[in-house]
Coordinates of C-alpha atoms and ligand atoms in Angstrom, one line a residue:
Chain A
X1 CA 4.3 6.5 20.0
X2 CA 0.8 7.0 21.0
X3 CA -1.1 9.2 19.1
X4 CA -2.9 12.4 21.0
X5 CA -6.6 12.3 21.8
X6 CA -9.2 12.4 19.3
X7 CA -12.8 11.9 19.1
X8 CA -13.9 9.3 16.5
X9 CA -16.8 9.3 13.8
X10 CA -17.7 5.9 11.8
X11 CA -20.2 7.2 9.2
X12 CA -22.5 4.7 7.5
X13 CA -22.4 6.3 4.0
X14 CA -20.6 9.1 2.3
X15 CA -23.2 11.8 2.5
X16 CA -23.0 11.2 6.8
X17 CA -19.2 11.2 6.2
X18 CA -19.5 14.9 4.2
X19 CA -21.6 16.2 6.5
X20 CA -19.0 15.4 9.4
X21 CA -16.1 16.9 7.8
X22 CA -18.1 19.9 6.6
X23 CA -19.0 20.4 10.6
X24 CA -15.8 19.6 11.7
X25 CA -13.6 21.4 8.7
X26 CA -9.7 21.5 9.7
X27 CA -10.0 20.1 13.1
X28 CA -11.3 16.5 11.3
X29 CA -9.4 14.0 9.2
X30 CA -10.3 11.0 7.2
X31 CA -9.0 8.3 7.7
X32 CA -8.8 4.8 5.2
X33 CA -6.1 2.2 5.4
X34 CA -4.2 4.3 7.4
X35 CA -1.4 2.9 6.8
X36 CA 0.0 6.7 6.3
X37 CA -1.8 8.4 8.7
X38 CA -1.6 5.6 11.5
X39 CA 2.6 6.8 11.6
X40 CA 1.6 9.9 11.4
X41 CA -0.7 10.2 14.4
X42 CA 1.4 7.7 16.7
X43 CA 4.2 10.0 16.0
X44 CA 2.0 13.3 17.0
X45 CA 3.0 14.1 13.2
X46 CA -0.6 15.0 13.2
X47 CA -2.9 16.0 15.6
X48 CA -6.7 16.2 14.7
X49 CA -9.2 16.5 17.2
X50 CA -12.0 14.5 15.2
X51 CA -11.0 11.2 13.0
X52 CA -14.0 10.6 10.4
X53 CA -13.3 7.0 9.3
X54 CA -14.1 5.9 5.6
X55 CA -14.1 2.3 6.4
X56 CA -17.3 1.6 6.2
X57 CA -18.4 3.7 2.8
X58 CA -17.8 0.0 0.8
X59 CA -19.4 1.7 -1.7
X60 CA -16.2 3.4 -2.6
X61 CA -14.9 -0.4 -3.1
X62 CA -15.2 -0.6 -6.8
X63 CA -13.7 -1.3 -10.1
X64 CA -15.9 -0.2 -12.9
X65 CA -14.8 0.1 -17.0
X66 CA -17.0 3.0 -18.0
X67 CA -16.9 2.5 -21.8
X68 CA -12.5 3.0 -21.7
X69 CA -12.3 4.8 -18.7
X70 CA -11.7 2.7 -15.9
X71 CA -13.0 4.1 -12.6
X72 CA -11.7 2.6 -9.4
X73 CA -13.2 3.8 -6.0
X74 CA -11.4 6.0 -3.3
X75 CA -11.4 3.0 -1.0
X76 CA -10.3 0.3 -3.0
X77 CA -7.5 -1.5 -1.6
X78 CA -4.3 -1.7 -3.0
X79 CA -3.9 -5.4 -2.6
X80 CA -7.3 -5.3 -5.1
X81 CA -6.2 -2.9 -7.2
X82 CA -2.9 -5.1 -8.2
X83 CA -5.2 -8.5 -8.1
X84 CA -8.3 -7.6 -9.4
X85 CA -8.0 -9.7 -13.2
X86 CA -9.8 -6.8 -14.4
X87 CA -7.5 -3.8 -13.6
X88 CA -4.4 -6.5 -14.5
X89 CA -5.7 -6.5 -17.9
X90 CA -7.1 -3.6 -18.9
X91 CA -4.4 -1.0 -16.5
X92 CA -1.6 -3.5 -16.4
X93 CA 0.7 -0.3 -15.6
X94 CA -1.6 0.4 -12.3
X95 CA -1.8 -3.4 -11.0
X96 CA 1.9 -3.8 -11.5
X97 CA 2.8 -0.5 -9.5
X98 CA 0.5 -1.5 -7.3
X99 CA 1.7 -5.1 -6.4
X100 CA 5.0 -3.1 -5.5
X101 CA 3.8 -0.8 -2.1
X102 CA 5.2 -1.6 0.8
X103 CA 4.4 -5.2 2.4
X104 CA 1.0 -7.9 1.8
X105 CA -0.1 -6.4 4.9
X106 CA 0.3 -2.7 3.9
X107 CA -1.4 -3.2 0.7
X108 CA -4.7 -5.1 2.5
X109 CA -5.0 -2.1 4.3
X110 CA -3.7 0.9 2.4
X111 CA -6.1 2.3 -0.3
X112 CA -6.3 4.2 -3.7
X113 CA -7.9 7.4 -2.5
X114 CA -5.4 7.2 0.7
X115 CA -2.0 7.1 -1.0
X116 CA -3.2 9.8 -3.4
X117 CA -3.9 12.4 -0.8
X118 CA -0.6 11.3 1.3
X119 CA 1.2 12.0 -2.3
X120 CA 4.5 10.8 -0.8
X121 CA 6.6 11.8 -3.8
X122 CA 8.3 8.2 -4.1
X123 CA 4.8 6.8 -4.0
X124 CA 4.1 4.5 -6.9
X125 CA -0.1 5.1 -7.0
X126 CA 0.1 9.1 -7.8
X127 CA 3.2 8.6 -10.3
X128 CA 0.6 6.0 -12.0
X129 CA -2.0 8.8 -12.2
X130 CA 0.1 11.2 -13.4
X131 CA 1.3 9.5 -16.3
X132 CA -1.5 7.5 -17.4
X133 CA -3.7 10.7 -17.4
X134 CA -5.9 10.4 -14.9
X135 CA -8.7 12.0 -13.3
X136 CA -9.1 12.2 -9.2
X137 CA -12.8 12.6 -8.4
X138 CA -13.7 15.0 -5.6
X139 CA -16.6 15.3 -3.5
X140 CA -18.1 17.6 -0.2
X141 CA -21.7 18.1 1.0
X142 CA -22.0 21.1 -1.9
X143 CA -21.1 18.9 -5.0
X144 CA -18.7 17.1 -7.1
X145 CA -15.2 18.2 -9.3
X146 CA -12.6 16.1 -10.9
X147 CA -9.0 17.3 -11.5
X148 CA -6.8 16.2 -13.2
X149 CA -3.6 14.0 -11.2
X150 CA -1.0 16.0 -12.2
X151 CA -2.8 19.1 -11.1
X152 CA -4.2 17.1 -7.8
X153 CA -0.7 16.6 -6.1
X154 CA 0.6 20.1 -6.3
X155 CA 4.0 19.5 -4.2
X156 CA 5.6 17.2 -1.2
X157 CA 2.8 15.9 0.7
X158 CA 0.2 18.3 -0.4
X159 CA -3.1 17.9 -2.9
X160 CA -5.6 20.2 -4.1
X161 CA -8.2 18.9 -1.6
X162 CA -10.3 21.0 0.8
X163 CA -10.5 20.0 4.3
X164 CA -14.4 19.1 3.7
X165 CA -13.6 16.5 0.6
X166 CA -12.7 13.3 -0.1
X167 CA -11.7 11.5 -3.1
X168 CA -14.6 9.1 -3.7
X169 CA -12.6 8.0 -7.3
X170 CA -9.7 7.7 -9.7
X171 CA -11.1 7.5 -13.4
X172 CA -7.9 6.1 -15.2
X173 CA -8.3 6.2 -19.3
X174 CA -8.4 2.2 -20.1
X175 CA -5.0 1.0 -21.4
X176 CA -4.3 0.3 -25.2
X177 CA -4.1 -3.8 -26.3
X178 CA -0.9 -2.9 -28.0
X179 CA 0.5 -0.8 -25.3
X180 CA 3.0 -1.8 -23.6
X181 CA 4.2 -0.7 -20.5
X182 CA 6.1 -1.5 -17.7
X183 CA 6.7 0.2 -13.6
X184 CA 10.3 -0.5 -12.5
X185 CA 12.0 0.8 -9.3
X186 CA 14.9 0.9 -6.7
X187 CA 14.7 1.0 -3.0
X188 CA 17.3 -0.1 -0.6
X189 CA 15.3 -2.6 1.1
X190 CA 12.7 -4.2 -0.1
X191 CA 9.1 -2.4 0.3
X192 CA 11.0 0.9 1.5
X193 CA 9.5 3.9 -0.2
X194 CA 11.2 4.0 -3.6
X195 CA 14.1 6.1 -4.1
X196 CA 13.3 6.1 -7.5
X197 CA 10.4 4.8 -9.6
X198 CA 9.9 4.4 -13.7
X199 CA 6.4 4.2 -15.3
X200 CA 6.5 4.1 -19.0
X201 CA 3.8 2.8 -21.7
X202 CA 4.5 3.0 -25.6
X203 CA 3.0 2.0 -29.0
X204 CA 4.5 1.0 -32.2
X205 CA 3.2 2.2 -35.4
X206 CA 2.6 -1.2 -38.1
X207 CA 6.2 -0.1 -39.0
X208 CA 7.3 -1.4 -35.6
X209 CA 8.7 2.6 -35.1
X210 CA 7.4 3.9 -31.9
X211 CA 4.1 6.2 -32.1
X212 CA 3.6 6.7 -28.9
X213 CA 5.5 6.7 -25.1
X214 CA 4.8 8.3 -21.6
X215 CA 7.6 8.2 -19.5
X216 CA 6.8 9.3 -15.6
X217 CA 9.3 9.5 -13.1
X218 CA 8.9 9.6 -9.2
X219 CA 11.4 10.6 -6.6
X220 CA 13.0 13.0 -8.6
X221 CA 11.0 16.1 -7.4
X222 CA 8.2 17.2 -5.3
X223 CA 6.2 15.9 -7.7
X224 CA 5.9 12.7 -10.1
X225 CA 7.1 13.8 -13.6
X226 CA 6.1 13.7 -17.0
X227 CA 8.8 13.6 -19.3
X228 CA 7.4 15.2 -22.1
X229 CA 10.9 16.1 -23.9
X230 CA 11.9 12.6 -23.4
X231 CA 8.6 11.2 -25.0
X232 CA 9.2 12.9 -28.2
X233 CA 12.1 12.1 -28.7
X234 CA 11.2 8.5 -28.9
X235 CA 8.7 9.4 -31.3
X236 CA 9.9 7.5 -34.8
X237 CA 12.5 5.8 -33.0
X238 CA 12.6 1.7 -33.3
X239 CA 12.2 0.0 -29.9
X240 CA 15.8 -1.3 -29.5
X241 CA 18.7 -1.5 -27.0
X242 CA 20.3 1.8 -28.6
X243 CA 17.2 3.9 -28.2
X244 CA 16.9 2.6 -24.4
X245 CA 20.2 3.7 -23.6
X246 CA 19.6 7.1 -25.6
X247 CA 16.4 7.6 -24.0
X248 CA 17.9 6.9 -20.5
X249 CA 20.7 9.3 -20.8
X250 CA 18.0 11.5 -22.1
X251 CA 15.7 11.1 -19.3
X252 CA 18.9 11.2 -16.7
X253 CA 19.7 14.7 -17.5
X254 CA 16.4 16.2 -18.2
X255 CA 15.9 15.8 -13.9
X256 CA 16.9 18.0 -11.3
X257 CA 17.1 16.1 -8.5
X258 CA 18.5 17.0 -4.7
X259 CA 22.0 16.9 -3.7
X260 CA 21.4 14.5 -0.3
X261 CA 24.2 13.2 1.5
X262 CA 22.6 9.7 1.2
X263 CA 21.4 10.0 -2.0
X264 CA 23.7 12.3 -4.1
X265 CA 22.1 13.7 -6.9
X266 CA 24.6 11.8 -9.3
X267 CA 23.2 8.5 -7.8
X268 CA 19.6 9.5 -8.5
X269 CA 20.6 10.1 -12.1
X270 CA 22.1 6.9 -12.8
X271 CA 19.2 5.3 -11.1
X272 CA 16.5 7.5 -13.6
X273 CA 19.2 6.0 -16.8
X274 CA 19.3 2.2 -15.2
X275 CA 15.1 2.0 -14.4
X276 CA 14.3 4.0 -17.4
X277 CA 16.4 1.8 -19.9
X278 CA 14.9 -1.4 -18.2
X279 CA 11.2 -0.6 -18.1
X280 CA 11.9 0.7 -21.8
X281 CA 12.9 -2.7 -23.1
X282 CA 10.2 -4.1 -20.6
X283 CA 7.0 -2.2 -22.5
X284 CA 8.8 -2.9 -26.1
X285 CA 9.0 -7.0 -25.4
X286 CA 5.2 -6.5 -23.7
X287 CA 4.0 -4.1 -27.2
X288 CA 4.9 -7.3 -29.1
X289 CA 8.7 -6.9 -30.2
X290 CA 10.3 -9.9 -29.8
X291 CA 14.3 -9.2 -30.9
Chain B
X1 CA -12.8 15.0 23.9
X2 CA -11.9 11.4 23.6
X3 CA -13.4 10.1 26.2
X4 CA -13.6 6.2 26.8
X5 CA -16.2 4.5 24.2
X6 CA -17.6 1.0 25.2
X7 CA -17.0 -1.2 21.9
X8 CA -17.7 -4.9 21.7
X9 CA -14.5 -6.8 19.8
X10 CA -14.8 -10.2 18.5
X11 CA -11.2 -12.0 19.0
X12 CA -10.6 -15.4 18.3
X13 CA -14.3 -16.1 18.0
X14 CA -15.3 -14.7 21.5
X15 CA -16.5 -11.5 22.3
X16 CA -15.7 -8.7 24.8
X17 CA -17.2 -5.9 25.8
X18 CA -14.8 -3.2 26.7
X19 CA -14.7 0.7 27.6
X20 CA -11.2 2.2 25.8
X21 CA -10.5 5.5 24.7
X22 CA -10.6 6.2 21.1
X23 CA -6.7 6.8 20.3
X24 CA -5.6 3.5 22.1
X25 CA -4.3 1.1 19.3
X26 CA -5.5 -2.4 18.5
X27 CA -2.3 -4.1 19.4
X28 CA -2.3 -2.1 23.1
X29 CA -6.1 -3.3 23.3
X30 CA -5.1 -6.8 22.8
X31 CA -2.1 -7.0 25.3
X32 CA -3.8 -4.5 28.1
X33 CA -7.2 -4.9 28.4
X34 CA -7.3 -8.3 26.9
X35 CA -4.4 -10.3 28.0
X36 CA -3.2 -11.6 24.4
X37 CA 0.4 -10.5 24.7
X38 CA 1.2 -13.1 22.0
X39 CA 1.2 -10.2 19.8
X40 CA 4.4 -8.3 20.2
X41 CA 5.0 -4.7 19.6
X42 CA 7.8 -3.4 17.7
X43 CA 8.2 0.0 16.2
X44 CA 4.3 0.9 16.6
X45 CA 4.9 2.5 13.1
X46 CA 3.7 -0.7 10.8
X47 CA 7.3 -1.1 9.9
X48 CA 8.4 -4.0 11.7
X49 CA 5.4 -6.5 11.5
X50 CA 5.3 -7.9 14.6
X51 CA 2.0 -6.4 15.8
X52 CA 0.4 -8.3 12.5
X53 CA -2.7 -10.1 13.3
X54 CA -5.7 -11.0 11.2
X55 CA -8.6 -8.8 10.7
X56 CA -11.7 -10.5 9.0
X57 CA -8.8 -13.0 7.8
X58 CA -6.4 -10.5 6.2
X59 CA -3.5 -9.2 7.6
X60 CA -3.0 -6.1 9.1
X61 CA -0.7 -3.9 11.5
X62 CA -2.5 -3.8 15.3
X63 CA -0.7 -0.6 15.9
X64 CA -2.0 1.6 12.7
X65 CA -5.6 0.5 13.8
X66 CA -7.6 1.9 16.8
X67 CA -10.1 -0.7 18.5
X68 CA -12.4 1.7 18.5
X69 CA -12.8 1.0 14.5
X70 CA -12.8 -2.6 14.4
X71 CA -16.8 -2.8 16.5
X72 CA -18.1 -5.2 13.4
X73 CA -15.0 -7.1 12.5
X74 CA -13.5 -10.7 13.4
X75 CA -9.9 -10.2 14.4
X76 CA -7.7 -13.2 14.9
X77 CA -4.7 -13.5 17.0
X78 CA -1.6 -15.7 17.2
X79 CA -3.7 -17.0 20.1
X80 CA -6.1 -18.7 18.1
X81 CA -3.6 -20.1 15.6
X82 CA -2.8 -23.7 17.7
X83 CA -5.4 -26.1 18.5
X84 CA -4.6 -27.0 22.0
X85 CA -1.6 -28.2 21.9
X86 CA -1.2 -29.0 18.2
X87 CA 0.8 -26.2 16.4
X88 CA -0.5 -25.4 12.8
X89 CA 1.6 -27.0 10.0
X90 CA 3.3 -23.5 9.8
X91 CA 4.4 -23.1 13.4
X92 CA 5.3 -26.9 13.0
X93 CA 7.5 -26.0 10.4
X94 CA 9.1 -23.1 11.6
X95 CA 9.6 -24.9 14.9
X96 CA 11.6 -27.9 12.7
X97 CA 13.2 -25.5 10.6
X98 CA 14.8 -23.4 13.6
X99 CA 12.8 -20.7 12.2
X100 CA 12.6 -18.4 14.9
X101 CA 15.5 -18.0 17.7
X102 CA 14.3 -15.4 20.4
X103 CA 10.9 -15.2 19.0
X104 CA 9.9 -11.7 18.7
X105 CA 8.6 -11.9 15.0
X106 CA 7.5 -15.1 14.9
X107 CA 3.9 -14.2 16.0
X108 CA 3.6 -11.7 13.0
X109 CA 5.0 -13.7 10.4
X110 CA 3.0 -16.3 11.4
X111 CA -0.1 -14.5 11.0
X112 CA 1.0 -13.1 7.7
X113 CA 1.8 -16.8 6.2
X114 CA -1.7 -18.1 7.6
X115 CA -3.8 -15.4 5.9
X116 CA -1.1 -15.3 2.6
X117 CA -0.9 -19.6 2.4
X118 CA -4.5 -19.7 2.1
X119 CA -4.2 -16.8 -0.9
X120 CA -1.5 -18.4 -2.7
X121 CA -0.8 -22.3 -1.6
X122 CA 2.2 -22.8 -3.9
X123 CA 4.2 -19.8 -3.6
X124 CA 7.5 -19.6 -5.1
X125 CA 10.2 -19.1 -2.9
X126 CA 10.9 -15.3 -4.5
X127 CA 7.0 -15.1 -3.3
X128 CA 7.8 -15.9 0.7
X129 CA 10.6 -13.3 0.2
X130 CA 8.4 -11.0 -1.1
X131 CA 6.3 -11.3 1.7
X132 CA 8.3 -12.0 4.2
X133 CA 9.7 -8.2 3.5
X134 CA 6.9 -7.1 5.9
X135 CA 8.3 -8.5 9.0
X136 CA 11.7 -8.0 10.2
X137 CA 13.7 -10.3 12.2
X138 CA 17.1 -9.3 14.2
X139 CA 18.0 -13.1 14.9
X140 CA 17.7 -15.7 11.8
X141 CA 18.9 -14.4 8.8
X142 CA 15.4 -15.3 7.2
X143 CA 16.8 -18.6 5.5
X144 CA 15.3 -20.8 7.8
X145 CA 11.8 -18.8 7.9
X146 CA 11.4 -19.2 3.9
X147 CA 12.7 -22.8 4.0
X148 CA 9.9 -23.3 6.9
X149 CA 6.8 -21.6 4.9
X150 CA 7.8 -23.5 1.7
X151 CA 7.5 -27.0 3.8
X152 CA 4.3 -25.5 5.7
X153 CA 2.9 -24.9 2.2
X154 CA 3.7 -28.2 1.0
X155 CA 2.1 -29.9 4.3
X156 CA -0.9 -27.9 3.5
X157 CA -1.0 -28.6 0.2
X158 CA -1.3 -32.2 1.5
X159 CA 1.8 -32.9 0.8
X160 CA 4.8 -35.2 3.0
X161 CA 6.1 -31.8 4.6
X162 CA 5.7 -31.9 8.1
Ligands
FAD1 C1 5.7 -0.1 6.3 C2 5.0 0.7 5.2 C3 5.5 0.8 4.0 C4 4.9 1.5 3.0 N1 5.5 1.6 1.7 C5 4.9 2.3 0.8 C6 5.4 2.3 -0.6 O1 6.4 1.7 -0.9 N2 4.8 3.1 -1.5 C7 3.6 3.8 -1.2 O2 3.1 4.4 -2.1 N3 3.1 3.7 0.0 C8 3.7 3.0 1.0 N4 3.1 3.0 2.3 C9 1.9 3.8 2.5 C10 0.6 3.1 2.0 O3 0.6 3.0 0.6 C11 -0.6 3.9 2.4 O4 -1.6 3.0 2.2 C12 -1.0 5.1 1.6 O5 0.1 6.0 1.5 C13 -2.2 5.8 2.2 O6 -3.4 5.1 2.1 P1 -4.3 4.8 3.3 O7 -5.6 4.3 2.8 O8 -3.6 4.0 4.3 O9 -4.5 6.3 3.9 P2 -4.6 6.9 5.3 O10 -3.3 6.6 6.0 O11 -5.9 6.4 6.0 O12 -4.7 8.4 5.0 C14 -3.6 9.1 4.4 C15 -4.0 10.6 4.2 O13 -5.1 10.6 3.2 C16 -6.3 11.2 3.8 N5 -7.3 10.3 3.2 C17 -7.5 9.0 3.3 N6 -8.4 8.6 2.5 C18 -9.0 9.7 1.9 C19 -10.0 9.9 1.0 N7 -10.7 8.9 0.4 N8 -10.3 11.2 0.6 C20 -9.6 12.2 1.2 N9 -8.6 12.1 2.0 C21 -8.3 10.8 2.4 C22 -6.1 11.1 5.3 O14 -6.8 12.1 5.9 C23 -4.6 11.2 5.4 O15 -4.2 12.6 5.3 C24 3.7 2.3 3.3 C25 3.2 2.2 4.6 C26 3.8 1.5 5.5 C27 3.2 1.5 6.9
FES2 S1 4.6 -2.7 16.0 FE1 3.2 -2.6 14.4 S2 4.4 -2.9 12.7 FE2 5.9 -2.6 14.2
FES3 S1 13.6 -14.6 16.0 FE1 14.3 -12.9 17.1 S2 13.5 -11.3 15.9 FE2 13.0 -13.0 14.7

């Protein structure tokens, strides 16, 4: 459980952090919170022969509304992102998923930029992204790109990020004052990874129908979901008990999940119906209905 | 590659100059080269919390940090946590409480209530069990460890408590 030898950077700013993984290209890796990583290199998991730490770059630290986008910086904590008043009020979806990763201690540590590159496919930060629509800033010595989330984490543990980039941001679209939404999810002990995880935000027309829903799903793939079928299907629908449950069954068997001895696929199913019905009724109460 | 870097820590106030290899981890630092084997050392995978200590006043696992990145930092162990021989209101209460039985997690959850009682002085109790979730104990059952962080937060509160 000690990790193999490595030779260790601490760069003062981000250009002297580009310029070291551009040098050092596959053999280098950043490093944040690691609160992934750290595992990862005490179990020899992975090996690389020159550790660039991001630590000191505080000017990725930030939280900044952009006229309705609201950036957040690569190294942004997540025990900031589900504190900060800001983010609590204007992405109430992010702070709550957020409040939810692993242990207080994990989350003063572990950041934003950090859990999207690990991409663990129970992880609650990338299933956030994906649904909400966001955008995962990029940067290396030659420039700048953005990509969208749900094209960034491409399968189980893997991102479209080059070996000389980091993510410096997340720009996450501001949420609506009459969405509501709500993150739900099951693990078997409290803080595991989740088994499965629920993000959903909807909008009721003046009718009190509902105009508008994203339903994301993590732990159900490689990937986190979109639910696109699902989410028009609500479309019209009032926000009631009967359109949970229909939505839930809906949601259930539009997955494919994994036949694994400890989690059967049939269990993962009825977990996607349960969360999805819960955080459903959740976002309706939080959009204003009150029945 | 990886040869030993001299790096100056600040522990508990007091600082030490010191010559470690990169890869060696915090919490090996601390008990090896530094004598403070009050911090224990679990499953060196920042699943079991013991290793917690404080650095720059928040928690954090010892054993997914490398000394080598802390040069800069204030880092506080369970070491520093008494005053002589006066425990803190929370290892008073945990102590009265029969919080802890062999003692291997009491260090970390100590360190993780000091920081999070000074965040939030009147958690609920679904709050310390939140928390709590971080460190793992094989002895008490945790009943006994949420009942002692309610009565330390009520002592330091200024409450009756201990
Ligand atoms: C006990 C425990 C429980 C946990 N539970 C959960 C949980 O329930 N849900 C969850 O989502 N996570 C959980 N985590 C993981 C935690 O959220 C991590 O913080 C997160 O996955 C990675 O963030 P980090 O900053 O620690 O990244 P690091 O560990 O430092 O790095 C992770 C990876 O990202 C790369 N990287 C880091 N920062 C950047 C950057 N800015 N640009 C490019 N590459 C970068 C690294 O090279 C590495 O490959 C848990 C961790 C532990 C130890
Ligand atoms: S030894 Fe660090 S968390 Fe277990
Ligand atoms: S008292 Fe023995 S592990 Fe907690």
């Amino acid at each position: 459980m000690k990790p193999a030898p490595f030779t260790y950077h601490r760069p003062a700013s981000v250009r002297e952090a580009l310029e070291l993984l551009a040098r050092y290209g596959a053999d280098a890796k950043p490093v944040s919170g690691g609160q992934s990583l750290g595992p990862m290199l005490n179990m020899r998991l992975a090996r690389p022969a020159h550790l660039v730490d991001l630590n000191d770059l505080l000017e990725l630290d930030y939280v900044r509304n952009t006229g309705g986008v609201i950036e957040i910086g690569g190294l942004t904590r997540h025990h900031r992102v589900a504190s900060a008043p800001e983010i609590g009020r204007d992405l109430p979806l992010l702070a709550e998923a957020a409040a939810t990763i692993g242990h207080y201690a994990i989350r003063q540590r572990g950041t934003l930029g950090g859990s999207l590159v690990h991409a663990d496919p129970a992880a609650q930060l990338p299933l956030v992204a994906v649904t909400l629509g966001a955008e995962v800033v990029l940067r290396s010595a030659k420039g700048e790109r953005s990509v969208p989330a749900d094209e960034f984490v491409q399968s189980i543990m893997t991102v479209d990020l080059a070996d000389d980039e980091i993510v410096t941001a997340v720009r996450f679209p501001q949420q609506l004052a009459d969405e509501g939404s709500a993150f739900d999810l099951f693990s078997r002990r409290h803080g595991d990874f989740a088994i499965v995880s629920v993000a959903l935000t909807l909008r009721l027309d003046p009718a009190g129908a509902i105009c508008a829903l994203r339903l994301g799903l993590g732990g159900v793939g490689p990937v986190p979901q979109r639910q696109t079928g699902v989410e028009q299907e609500a479309i019209g629908c009032l926000p009631d008990a009967e359109t949970a449950a229909r939505l839930a069954r809906a949601a259930a068997a539009a997955i494919t999940p994994e036949d694994h001895p400890q989690v059967p696929a049939a269990y993962r199913r009825e977990l996607v119906e349960t969360l999805t019905a819960r955080a459903f009724l959740r976002a309706a109460k939080r959009a204003g209905v009150t029945a | 590659m990886s040869t030993p870097v001299p790096i100056s820590l600040v522990v508990n106030g007091e600082a030490h100059d010191l010559v470690v290899p990169p890869r060696k981890l915090l919490s090996d630092v601390l008990r090896e080269d530094l004598n403070l084997t009050g911090t224990h050392v679990g499953c060196e995978h920042g699943v079991c919390g013991a290793c917690t200590i404080l650095i720059d006043g928040r928690p954090a696992r010892a054993c997914l940090t490398y000394a080598v990145q802390l040069e800069g930092h204030e880092l506080t162990t369970i070491e520093a946590v008494a005053e002589g021989d006066t425990l803190s209101p929370l290892q008073q209460a945990l102590h009265e409480e029969h919080g802890l039985q062999c003692g291997f997690c009491t260090a970390g959850i100590v360190m993780t209530f000091e920081a999070y009682l000074r965040e939030n002085p009147a958690p609920s109790e679904a709050e310390v069990r939140d928390v709590l979730s971080g460190n793992l104990c094989r002895c008490t059952g945790y009943q006994n460890i949420v009942t002692a962080v309610l009565k330390a937060a009520e002592a330091m509160r200024g409450g009756r408590g201990a």
